Coordinates of N, CA and C in Angstrom, one line a residue:
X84 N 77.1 125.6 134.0 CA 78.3 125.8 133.2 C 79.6 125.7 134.0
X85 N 79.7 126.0 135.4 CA 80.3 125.7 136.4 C 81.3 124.5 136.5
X86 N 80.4 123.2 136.0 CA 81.2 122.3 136.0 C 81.5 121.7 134.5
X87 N 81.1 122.8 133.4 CA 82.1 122.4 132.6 C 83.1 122.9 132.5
X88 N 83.7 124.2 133.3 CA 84.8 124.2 133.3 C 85.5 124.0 133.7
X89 N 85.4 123.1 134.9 CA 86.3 122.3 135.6 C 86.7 121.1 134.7
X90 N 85.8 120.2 134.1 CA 86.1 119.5 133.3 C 86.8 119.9 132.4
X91 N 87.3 121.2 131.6 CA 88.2 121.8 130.7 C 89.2 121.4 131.5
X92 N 89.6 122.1 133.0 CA 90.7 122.2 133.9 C 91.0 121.2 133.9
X93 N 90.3 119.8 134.1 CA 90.8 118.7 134.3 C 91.3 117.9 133.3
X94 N 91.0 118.6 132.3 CA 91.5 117.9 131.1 C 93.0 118.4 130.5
X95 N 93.0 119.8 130.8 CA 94.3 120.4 130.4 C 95.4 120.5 131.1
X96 N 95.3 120.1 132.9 CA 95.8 119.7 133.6 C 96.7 118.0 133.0
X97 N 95.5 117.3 133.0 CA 96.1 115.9 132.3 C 97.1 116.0 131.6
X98 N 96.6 116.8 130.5 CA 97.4 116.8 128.9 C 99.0 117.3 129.5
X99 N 98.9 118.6 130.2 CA 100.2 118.8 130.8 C 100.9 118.3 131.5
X100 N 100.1 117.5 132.2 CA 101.4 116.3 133.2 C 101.7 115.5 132.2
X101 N 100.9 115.4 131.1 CA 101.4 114.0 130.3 C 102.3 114.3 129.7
X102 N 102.3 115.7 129.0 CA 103.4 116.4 127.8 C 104.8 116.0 128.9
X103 N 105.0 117.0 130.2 CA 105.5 116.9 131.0 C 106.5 115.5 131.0
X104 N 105.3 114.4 131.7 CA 106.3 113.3 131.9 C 107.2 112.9 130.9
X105 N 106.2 113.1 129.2 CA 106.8 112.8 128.3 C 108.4 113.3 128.0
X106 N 108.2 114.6 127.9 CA 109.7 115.1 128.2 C 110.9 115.0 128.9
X107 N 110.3 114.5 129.9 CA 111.1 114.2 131.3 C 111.8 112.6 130.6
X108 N 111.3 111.5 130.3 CA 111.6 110.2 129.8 C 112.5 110.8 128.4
X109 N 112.3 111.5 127.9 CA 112.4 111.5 126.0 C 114.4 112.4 127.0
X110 N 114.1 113.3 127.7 CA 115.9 113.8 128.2 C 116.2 112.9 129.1
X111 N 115.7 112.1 129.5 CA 116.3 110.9 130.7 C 117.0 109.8 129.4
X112 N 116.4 110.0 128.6 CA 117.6 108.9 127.8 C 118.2 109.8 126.9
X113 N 119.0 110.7 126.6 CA 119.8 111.2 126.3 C 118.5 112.1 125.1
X114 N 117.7 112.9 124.6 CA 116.9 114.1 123.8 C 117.0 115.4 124.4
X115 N 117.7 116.0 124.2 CA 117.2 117.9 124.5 C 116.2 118.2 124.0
X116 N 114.9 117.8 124.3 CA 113.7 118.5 124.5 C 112.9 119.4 125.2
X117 N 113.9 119.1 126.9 CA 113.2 120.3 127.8 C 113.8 121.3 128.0
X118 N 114.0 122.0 127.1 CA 114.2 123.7 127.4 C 113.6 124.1 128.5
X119 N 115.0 125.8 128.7 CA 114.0 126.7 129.3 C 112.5 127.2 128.8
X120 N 112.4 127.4 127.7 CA 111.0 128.0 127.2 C 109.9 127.3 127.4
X121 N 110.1 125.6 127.3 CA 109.0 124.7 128.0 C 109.0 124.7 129.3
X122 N 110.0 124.8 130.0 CA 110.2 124.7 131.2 C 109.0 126.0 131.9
X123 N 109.6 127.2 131.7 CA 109.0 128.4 132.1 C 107.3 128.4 131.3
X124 N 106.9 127.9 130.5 CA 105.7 127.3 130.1 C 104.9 126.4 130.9
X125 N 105.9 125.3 131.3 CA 105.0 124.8 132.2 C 104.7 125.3 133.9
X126 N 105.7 126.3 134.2 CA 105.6 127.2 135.3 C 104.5 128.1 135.5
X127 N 103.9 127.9 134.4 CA 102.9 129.0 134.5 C 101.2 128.4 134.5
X128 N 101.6 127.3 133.5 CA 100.6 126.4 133.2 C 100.5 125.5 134.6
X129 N 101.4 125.1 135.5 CA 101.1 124.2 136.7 C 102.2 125.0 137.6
X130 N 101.7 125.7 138.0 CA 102.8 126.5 139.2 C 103.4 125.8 140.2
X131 N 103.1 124.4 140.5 CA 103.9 123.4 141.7 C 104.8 122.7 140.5
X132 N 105.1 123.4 139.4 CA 106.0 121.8 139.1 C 107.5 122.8 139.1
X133 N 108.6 121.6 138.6 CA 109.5 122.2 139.4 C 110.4 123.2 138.0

């Protein structure tokens, strides 16, 4: 069961770099989508991002 939950981690990991980068491109061309509240969301969910 060990390593299905790494496969969970690795999967929700993914999903959040992807949300992540998505946001990052969608305010790099002018969308206020990344808030503080996502921001501090994702602080918690990947502690190395910025």
């Amino acid at each position: 069961m060990e390593g299905g939950c790494q496969i969970v981690q690795k999967i929700l990991f993914k999903y959040t770099v992807f949300v992540y980068t998505e946001c990052v491109h969608v305010v790099l061309f002018g969308a206020a989508c990344f808030t503080g509240a996502m921001k501090s969301w994702l602080k918690r969910v990947v502690p190395s991002a910025p």
